[in-house]
Short mmCIF file of C-alpha atoms and ligand atoms in Angstrom, two decimals:
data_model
loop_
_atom_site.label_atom_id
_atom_site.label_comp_id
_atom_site.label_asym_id
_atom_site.label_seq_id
_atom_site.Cartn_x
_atom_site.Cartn_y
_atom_site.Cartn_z
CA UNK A 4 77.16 -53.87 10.48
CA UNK A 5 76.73 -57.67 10.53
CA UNK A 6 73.34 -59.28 10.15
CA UNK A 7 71.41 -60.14 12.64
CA UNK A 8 71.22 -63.83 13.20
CA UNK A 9 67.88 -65.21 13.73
CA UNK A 10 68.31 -66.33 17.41
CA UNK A 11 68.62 -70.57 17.49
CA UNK A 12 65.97 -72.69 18.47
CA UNK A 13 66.16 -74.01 22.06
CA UNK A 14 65.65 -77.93 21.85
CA UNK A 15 65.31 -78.18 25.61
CA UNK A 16 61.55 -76.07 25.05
CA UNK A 17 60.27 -78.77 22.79
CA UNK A 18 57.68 -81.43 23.59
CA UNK A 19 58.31 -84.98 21.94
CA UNK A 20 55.45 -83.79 19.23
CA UNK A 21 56.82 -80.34 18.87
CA UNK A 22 60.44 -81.61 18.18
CA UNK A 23 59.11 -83.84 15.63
CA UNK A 24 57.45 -81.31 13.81
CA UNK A 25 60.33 -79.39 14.13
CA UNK A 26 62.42 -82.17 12.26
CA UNK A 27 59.69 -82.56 9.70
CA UNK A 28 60.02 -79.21 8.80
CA UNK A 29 63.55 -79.87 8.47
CA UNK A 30 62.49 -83.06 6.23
CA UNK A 31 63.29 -85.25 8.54
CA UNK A 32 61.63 -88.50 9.67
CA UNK A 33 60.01 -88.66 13.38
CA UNK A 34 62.65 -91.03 14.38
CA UNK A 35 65.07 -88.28 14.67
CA UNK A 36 63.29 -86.43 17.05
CA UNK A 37 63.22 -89.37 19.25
CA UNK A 38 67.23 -90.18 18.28
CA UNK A 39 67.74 -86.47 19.51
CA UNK A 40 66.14 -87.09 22.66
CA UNK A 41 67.66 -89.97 23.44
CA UNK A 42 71.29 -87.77 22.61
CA UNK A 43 69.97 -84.73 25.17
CA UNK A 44 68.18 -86.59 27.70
CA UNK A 45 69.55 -89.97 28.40
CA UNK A 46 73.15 -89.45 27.45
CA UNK A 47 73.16 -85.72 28.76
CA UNK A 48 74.68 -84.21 25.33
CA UNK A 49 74.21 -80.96 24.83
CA UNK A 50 76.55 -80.35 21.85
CA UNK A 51 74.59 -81.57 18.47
CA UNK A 52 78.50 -82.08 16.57
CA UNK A 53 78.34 -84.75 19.33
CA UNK A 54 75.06 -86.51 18.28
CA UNK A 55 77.28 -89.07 16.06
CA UNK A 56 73.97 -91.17 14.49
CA UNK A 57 72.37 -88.45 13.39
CA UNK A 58 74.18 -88.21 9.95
CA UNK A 59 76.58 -85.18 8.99
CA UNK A 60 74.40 -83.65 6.70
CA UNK A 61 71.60 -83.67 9.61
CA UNK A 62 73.81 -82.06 12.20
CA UNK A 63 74.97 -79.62 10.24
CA UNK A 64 71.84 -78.43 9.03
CA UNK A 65 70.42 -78.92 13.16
CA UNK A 66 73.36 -76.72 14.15
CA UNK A 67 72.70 -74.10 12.12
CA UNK A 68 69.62 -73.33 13.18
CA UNK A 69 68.98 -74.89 16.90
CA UNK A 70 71.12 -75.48 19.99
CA UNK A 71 70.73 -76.66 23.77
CA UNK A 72 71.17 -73.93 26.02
CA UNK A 73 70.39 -73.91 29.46
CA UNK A 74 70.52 -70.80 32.19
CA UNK A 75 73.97 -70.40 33.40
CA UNK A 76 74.95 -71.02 37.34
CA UNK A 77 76.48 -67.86 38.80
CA UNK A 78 76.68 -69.02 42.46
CA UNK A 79 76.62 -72.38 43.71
CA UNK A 80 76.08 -73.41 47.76
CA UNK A 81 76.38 -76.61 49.23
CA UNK A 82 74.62 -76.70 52.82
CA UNK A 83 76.08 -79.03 55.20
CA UNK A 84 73.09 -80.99 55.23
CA UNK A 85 73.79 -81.71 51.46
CA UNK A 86 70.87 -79.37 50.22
CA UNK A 87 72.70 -77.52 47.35
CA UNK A 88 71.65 -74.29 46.03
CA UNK A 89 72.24 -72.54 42.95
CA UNK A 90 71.68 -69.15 41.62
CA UNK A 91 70.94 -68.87 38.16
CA UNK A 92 71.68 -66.39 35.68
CA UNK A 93 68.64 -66.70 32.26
CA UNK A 94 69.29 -64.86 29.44
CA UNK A 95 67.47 -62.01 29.64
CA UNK A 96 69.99 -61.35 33.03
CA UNK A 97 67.64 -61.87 35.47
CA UNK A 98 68.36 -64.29 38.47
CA UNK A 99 66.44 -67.67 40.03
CA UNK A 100 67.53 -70.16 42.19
CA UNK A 101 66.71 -73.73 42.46
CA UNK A 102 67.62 -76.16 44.98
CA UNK A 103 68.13 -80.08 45.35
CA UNK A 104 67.53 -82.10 48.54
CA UNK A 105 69.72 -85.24 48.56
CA UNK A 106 67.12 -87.98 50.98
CA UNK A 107 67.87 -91.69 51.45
CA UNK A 108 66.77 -93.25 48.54
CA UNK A 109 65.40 -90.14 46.63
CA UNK A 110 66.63 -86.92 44.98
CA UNK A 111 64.30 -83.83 44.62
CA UNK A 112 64.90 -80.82 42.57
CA UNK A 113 63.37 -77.53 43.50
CA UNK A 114 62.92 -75.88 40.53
CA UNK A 115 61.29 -71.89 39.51
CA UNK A 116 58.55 -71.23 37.21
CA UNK A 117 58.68 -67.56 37.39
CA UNK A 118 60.85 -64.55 38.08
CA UNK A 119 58.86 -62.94 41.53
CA UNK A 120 55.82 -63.87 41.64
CA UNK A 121 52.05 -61.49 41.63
CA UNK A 122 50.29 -64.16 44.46
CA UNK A 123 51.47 -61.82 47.09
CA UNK A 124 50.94 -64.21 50.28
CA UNK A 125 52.18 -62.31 53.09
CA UNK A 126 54.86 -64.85 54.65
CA UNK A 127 56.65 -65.35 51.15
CA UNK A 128 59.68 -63.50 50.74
CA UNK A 129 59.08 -63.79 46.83
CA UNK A 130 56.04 -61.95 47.03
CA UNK A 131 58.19 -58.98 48.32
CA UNK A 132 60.31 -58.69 45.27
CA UNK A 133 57.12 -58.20 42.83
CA UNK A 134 56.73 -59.88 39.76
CA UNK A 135 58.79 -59.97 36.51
CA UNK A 136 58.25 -62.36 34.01
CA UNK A 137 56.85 -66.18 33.31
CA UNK A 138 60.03 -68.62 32.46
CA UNK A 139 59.78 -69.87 29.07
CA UNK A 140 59.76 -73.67 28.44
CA UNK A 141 63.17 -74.13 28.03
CA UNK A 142 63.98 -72.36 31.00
CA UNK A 143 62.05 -74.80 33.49
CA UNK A 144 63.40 -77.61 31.64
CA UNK A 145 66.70 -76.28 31.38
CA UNK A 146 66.68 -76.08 34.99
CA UNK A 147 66.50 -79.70 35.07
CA UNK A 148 69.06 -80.77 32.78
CA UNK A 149 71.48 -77.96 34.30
CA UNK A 150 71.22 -79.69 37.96
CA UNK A 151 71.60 -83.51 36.48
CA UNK A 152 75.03 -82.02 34.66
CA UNK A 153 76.03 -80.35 38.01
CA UNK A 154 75.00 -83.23 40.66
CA UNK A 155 77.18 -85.53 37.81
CA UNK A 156 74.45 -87.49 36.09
CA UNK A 157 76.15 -90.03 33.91
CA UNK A 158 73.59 -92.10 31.63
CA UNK A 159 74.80 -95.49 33.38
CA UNK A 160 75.09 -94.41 37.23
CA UNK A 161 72.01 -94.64 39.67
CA UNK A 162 69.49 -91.38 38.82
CA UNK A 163 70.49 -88.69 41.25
CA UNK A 164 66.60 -86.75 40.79
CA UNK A 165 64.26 -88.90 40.96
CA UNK A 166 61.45 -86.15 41.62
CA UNK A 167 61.11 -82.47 40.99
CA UNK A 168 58.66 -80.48 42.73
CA UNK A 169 57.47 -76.64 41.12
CA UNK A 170 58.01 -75.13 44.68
CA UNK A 171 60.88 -72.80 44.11
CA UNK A 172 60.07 -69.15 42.42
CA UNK A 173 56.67 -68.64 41.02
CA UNK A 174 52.78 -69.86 40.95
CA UNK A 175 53.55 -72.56 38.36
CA UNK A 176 49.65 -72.36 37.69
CA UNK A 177 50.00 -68.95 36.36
CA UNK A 178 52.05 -70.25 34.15
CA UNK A 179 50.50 -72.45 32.69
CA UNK A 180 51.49 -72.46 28.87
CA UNK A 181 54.57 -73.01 29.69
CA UNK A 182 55.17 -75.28 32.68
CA UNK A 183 52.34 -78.03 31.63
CA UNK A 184 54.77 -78.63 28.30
CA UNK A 185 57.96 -78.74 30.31
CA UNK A 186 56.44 -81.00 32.96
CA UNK A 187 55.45 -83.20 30.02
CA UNK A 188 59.11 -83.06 28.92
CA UNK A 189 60.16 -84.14 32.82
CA UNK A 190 57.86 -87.48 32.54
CA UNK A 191 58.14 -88.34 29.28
CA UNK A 192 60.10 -91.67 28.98
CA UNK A 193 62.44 -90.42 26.23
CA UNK A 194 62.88 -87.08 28.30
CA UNK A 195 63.36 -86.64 31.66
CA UNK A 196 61.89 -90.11 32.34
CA UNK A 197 60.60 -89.30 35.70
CA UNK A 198 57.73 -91.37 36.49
CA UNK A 199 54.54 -89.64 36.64
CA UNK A 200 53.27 -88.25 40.31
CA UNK A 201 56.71 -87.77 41.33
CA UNK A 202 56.37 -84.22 39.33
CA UNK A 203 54.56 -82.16 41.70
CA UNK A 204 53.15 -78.75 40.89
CA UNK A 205 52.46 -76.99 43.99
CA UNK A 206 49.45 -73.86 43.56
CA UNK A 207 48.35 -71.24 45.56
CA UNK A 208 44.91 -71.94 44.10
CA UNK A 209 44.02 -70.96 40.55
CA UNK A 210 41.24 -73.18 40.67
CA UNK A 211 40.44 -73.15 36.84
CA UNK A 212 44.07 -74.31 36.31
CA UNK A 213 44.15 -76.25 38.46
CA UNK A 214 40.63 -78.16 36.94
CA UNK A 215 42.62 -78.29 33.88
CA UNK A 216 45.73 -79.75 35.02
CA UNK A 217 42.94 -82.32 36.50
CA UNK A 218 41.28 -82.69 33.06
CA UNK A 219 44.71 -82.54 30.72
CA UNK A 220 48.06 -83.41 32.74
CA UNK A 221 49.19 -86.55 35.43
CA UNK A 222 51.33 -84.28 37.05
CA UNK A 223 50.77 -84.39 40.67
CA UNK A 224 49.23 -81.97 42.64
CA UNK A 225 50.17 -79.84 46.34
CA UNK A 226 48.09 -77.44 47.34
CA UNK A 227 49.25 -74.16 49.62
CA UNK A 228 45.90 -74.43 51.99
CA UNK A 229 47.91 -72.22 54.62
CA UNK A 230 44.62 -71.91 57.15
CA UNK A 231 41.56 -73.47 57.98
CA UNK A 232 38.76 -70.60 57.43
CA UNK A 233 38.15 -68.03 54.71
CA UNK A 234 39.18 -65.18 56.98
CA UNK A 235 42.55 -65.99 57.79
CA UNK A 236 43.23 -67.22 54.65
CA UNK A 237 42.31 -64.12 52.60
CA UNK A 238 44.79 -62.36 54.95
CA UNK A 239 47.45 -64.99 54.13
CA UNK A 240 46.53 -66.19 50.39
CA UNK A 241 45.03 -63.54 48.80
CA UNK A 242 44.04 -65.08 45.95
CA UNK A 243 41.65 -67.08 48.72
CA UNK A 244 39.47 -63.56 47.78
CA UNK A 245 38.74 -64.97 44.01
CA UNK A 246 38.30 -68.28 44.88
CA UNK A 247 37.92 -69.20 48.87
CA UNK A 248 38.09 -72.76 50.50
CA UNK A 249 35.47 -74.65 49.53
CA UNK A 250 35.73 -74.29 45.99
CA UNK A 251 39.39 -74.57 45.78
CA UNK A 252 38.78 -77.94 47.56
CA UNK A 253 36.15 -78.96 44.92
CA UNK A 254 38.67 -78.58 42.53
CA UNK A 255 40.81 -80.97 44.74
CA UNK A 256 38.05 -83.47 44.98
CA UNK A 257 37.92 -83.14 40.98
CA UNK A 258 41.60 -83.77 40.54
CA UNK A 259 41.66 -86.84 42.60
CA UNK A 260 38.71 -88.30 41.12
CA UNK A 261 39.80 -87.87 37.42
CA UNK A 262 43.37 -88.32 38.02
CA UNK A 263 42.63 -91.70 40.11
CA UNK A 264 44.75 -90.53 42.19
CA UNK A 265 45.32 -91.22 46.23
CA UNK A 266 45.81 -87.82 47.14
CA UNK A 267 46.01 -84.39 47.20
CA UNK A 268 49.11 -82.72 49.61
CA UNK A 269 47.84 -79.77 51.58
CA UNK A 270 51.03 -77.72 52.54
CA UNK A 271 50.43 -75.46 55.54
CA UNK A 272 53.24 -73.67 56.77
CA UNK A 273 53.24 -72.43 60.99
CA UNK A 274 53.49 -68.78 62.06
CA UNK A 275 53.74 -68.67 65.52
CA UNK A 276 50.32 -67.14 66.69
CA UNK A 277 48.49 -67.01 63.54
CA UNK A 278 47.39 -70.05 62.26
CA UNK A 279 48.93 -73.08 64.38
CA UNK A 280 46.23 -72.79 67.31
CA UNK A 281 44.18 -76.21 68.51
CA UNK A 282 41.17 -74.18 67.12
CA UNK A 283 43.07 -74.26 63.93
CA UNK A 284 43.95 -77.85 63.74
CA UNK A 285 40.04 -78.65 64.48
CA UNK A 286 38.67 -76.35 61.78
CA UNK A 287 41.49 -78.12 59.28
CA UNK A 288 40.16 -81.58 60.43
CA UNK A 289 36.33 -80.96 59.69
CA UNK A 290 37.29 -79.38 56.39
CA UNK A 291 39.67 -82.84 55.65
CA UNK A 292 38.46 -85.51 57.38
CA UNK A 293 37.08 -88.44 55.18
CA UNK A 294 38.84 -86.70 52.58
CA UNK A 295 41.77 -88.13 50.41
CA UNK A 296 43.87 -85.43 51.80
CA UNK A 297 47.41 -85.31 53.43
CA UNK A 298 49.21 -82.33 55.38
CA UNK A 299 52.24 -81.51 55.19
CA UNK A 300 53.33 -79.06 58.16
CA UNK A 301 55.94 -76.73 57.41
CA UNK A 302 57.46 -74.13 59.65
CA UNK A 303 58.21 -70.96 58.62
CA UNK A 304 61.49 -69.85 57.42
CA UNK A 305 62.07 -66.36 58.29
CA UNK A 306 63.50 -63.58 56.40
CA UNK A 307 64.48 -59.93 56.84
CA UNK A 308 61.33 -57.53 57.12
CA UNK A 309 58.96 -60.33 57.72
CA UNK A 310 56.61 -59.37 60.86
CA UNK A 311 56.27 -63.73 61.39
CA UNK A 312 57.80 -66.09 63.35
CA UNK A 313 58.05 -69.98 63.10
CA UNK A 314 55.55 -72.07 65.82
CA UNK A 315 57.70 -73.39 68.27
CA UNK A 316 58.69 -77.35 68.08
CA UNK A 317 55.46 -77.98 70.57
CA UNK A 318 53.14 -76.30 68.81
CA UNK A 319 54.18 -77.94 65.44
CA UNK A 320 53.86 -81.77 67.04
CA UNK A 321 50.49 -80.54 68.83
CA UNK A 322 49.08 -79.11 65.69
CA UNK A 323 50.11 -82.66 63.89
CA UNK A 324 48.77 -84.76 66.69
CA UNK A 325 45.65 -83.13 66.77
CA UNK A 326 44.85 -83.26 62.91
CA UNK A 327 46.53 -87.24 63.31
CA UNK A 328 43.59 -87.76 66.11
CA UNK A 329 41.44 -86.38 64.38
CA UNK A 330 41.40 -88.49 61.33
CA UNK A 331 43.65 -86.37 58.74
CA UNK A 332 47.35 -87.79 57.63
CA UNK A 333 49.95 -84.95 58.85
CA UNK A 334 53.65 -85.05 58.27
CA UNK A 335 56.09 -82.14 59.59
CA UNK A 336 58.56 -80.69 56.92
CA UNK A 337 62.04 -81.24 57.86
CA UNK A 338 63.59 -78.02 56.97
CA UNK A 339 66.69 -78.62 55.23
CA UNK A 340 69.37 -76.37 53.50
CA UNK A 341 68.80 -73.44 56.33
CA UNK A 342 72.92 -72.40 56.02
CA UNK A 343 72.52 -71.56 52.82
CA UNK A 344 68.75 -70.46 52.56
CA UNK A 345 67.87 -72.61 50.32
CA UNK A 346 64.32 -73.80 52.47
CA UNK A 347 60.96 -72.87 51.13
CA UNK A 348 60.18 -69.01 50.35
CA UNK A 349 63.59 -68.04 51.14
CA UNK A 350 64.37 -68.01 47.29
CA UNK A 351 65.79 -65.05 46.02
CA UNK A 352 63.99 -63.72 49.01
CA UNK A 353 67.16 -61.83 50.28
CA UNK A 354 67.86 -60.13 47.10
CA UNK A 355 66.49 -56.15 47.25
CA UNK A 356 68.87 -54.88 45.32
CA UNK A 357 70.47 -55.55 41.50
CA UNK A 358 73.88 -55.21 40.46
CA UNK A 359 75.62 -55.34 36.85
CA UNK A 360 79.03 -57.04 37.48
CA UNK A 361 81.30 -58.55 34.51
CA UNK A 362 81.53 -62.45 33.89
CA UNK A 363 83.99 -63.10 31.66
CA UNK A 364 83.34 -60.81 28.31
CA UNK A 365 79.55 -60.17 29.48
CA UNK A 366 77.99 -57.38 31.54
CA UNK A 367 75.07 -59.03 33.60
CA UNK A 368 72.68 -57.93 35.50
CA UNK A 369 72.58 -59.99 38.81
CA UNK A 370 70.78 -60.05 42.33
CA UNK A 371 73.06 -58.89 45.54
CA UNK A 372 72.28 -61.68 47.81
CA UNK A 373 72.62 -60.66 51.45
CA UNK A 374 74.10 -63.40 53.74
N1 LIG B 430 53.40 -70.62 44.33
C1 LIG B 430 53.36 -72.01 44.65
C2 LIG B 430 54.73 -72.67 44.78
C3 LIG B 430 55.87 -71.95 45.43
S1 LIG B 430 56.12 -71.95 47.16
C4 LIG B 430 52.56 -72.23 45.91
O1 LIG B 430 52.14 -71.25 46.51
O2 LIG B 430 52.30 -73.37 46.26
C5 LIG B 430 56.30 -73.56 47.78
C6 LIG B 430 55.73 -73.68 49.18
O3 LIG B 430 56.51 -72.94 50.15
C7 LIG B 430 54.32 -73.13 49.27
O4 LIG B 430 53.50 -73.97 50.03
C8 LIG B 430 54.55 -71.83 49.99
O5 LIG B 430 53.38 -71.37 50.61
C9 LIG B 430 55.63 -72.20 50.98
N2 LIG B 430 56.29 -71.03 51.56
C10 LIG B 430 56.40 -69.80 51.05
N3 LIG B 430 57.07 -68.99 51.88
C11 LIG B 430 57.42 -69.72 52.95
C12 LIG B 430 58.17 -69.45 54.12
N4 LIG B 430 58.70 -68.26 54.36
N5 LIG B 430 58.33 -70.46 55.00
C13 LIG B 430 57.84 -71.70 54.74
N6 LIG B 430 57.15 -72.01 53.64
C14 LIG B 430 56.93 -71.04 52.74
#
């Protein structure tokens, strides 16, 4: 039996400082690190051979023990709106999708922080396949790189993302340890390069992380507020139990104030019935008004098994009117990608059931998407 090869190093986990002290160790001067990023990042190489400047000797050595390696696309959708969708395969043979929404003048990526999710809000169709695991580093920025490869990024053409939002698979915020290094990765100017508050992590509410992010990160921040009162949110959020409105919007207040920044995006998605009432729109209005605060309205995208429906087109633009008159900024979500089910909380949600089929030499494990 062969020995067993210490599995590579991932470059695409490493922060700036981490990949220089990864070169160090090497005996290798920072520059390096910052040569390498310039090879993975701005030119989109992922093969170190390739990485001409870095000296023979270097690559060789690199090679041997580290590699770029990102999760591997088993299906990819195109909606006829544009939206694309792709289901990913990581190592470990688990499945997440991620999805990119092509707007005039802007790209965003939808990317996962988690396989399933343990927030358990009732109208998510993650929360119904349980929780599995956190994504690693690598994996979230892999994500990234992955889509610029597939939507063609070439290091002279226009950027096709220009933002990426954590709203795909997962409470980013419970994953902390990993997703506040790779969102560092995503705005650093010799990564990613995308400029600062156009990385948005979106929580349920962990207020304590979401006080750090505050005190430690310039990542931008949504917030899923969902309803207007403690009851009904309970019922929808659960983690409202822990920590209930009015201290998850002190740590709103607290972000804003130490991030400087304008705003804090309250996402509030309408189920017909349930929470898109006038009497709901007035509660949300005394608990925002004055406030550096801006809703965003998003209907409800169905899935099998789900006991909600979407508002109906009037009670969306009354709900927005009414939180518009009475002081608060409200936009409606455009729902895009519905063909292919790419819109929010429909990812991975129609996959119940696991299969193993055979891609190429491998046996994976993969999810049986209904549609
Ligand atoms: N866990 C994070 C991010 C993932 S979800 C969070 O809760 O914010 C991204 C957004 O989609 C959240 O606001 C979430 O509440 C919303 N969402 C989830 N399921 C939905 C559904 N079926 N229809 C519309 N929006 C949904």
């Amino acid at each position: 039996m062969g020995e067993l090869a210490a599995p590579k190093t991932n470059l695409l986990g490493l922060t700036r400082s981490e990949l220089e002290a990864f070169v160090a160790g090497m005996g290798e001067k920072p520059f390096r690190a910052r040569q390498l990023m310039k090879w993975m990042y701005r030119r989109a190489v992922g093969d170190i051979e390739a990485m001409t400047d870095l000296g023979k000797d270097f690559r060789q050595r690199l090679a041997a023990v580290a590699e770029i390696r990102t999760p591997e696309v088993i299906v990819s959708q195109r909606s006829a709106d544009g939206t694309r969708k792709w289901l990913l395969r990581l190592e470990s043979g688990q499945a997440i999708e991620m999805v990119f929404i092509p707007e005039p003048g802007r790209g965003t990526l939808c990317i996962s922080s988690q396989v399933g999710c343990t927030m358990d809000c009732t109208f998510c169709s993650t929360a119904q396949q349980g929780f599995n695991r956190n994504l690693d580093t690598a994996e979230i920025v892999g994500q990234v790189w992955l889509a610029n490869r597939e939507l063609g990024y070439s290091p002279d053409g226009d950027r096709v993302i220009t933002n990426v939002v954590f709203m795909g698979m997962g409470e980013p915020l419970a994953n902390y340890r990993n997703v506040v290094p790779a969102a560092e990765v995503m705005m650093d100017d010799l990564g990613l390069d995308l400029s600062r508050r156009r990385v948005t992590i979106s929580t349920s509410g962990l207020v304590p992380q979401m006080i750090r992010i505050a005190d430690e990160t310039n990542v931008a921040l949504a917030v899923s507020l969902h309803a207007p009162n403690d009851e009904l949110r309970s019922e929808l959020v659960p983690i409202n139990r822990r920590h209930p409105i009015a201290e998850l919007l002190d740590a709103c207040w607290h972000y804003v104030e130490k991030q400087n920044a304008r705003s804090v995006t309250f996402e509030y998605v309408m189920l017909d019935g349930v929470n898109d009432r006038p009497e709901h729109a007035r509660q949300l209005v005394a608990l925002l008004r004055g406030r550096p605060a801006k809703v965003n309205l998003i209907p409800f995208n169905p899935f099998p098994g789900t006991r909600y429906r979407r508002s109906n087109e009037e009670a969306i633009v009354r709900f927005r009117d009414l939180l518009i008159k009475g002081g608060v900024i409200a936009t409606i979500r455009r729902t895009r990608g519905d063909d292919i089910d790419a819109a929010c909380g429909q990812l991975v949600g129609r996959v119940n059931d696991r299969t193993t089929i055979r891609l190429g030499q491998k046996l994976v494990q993969v999810a049986v998407v209904q549609s």
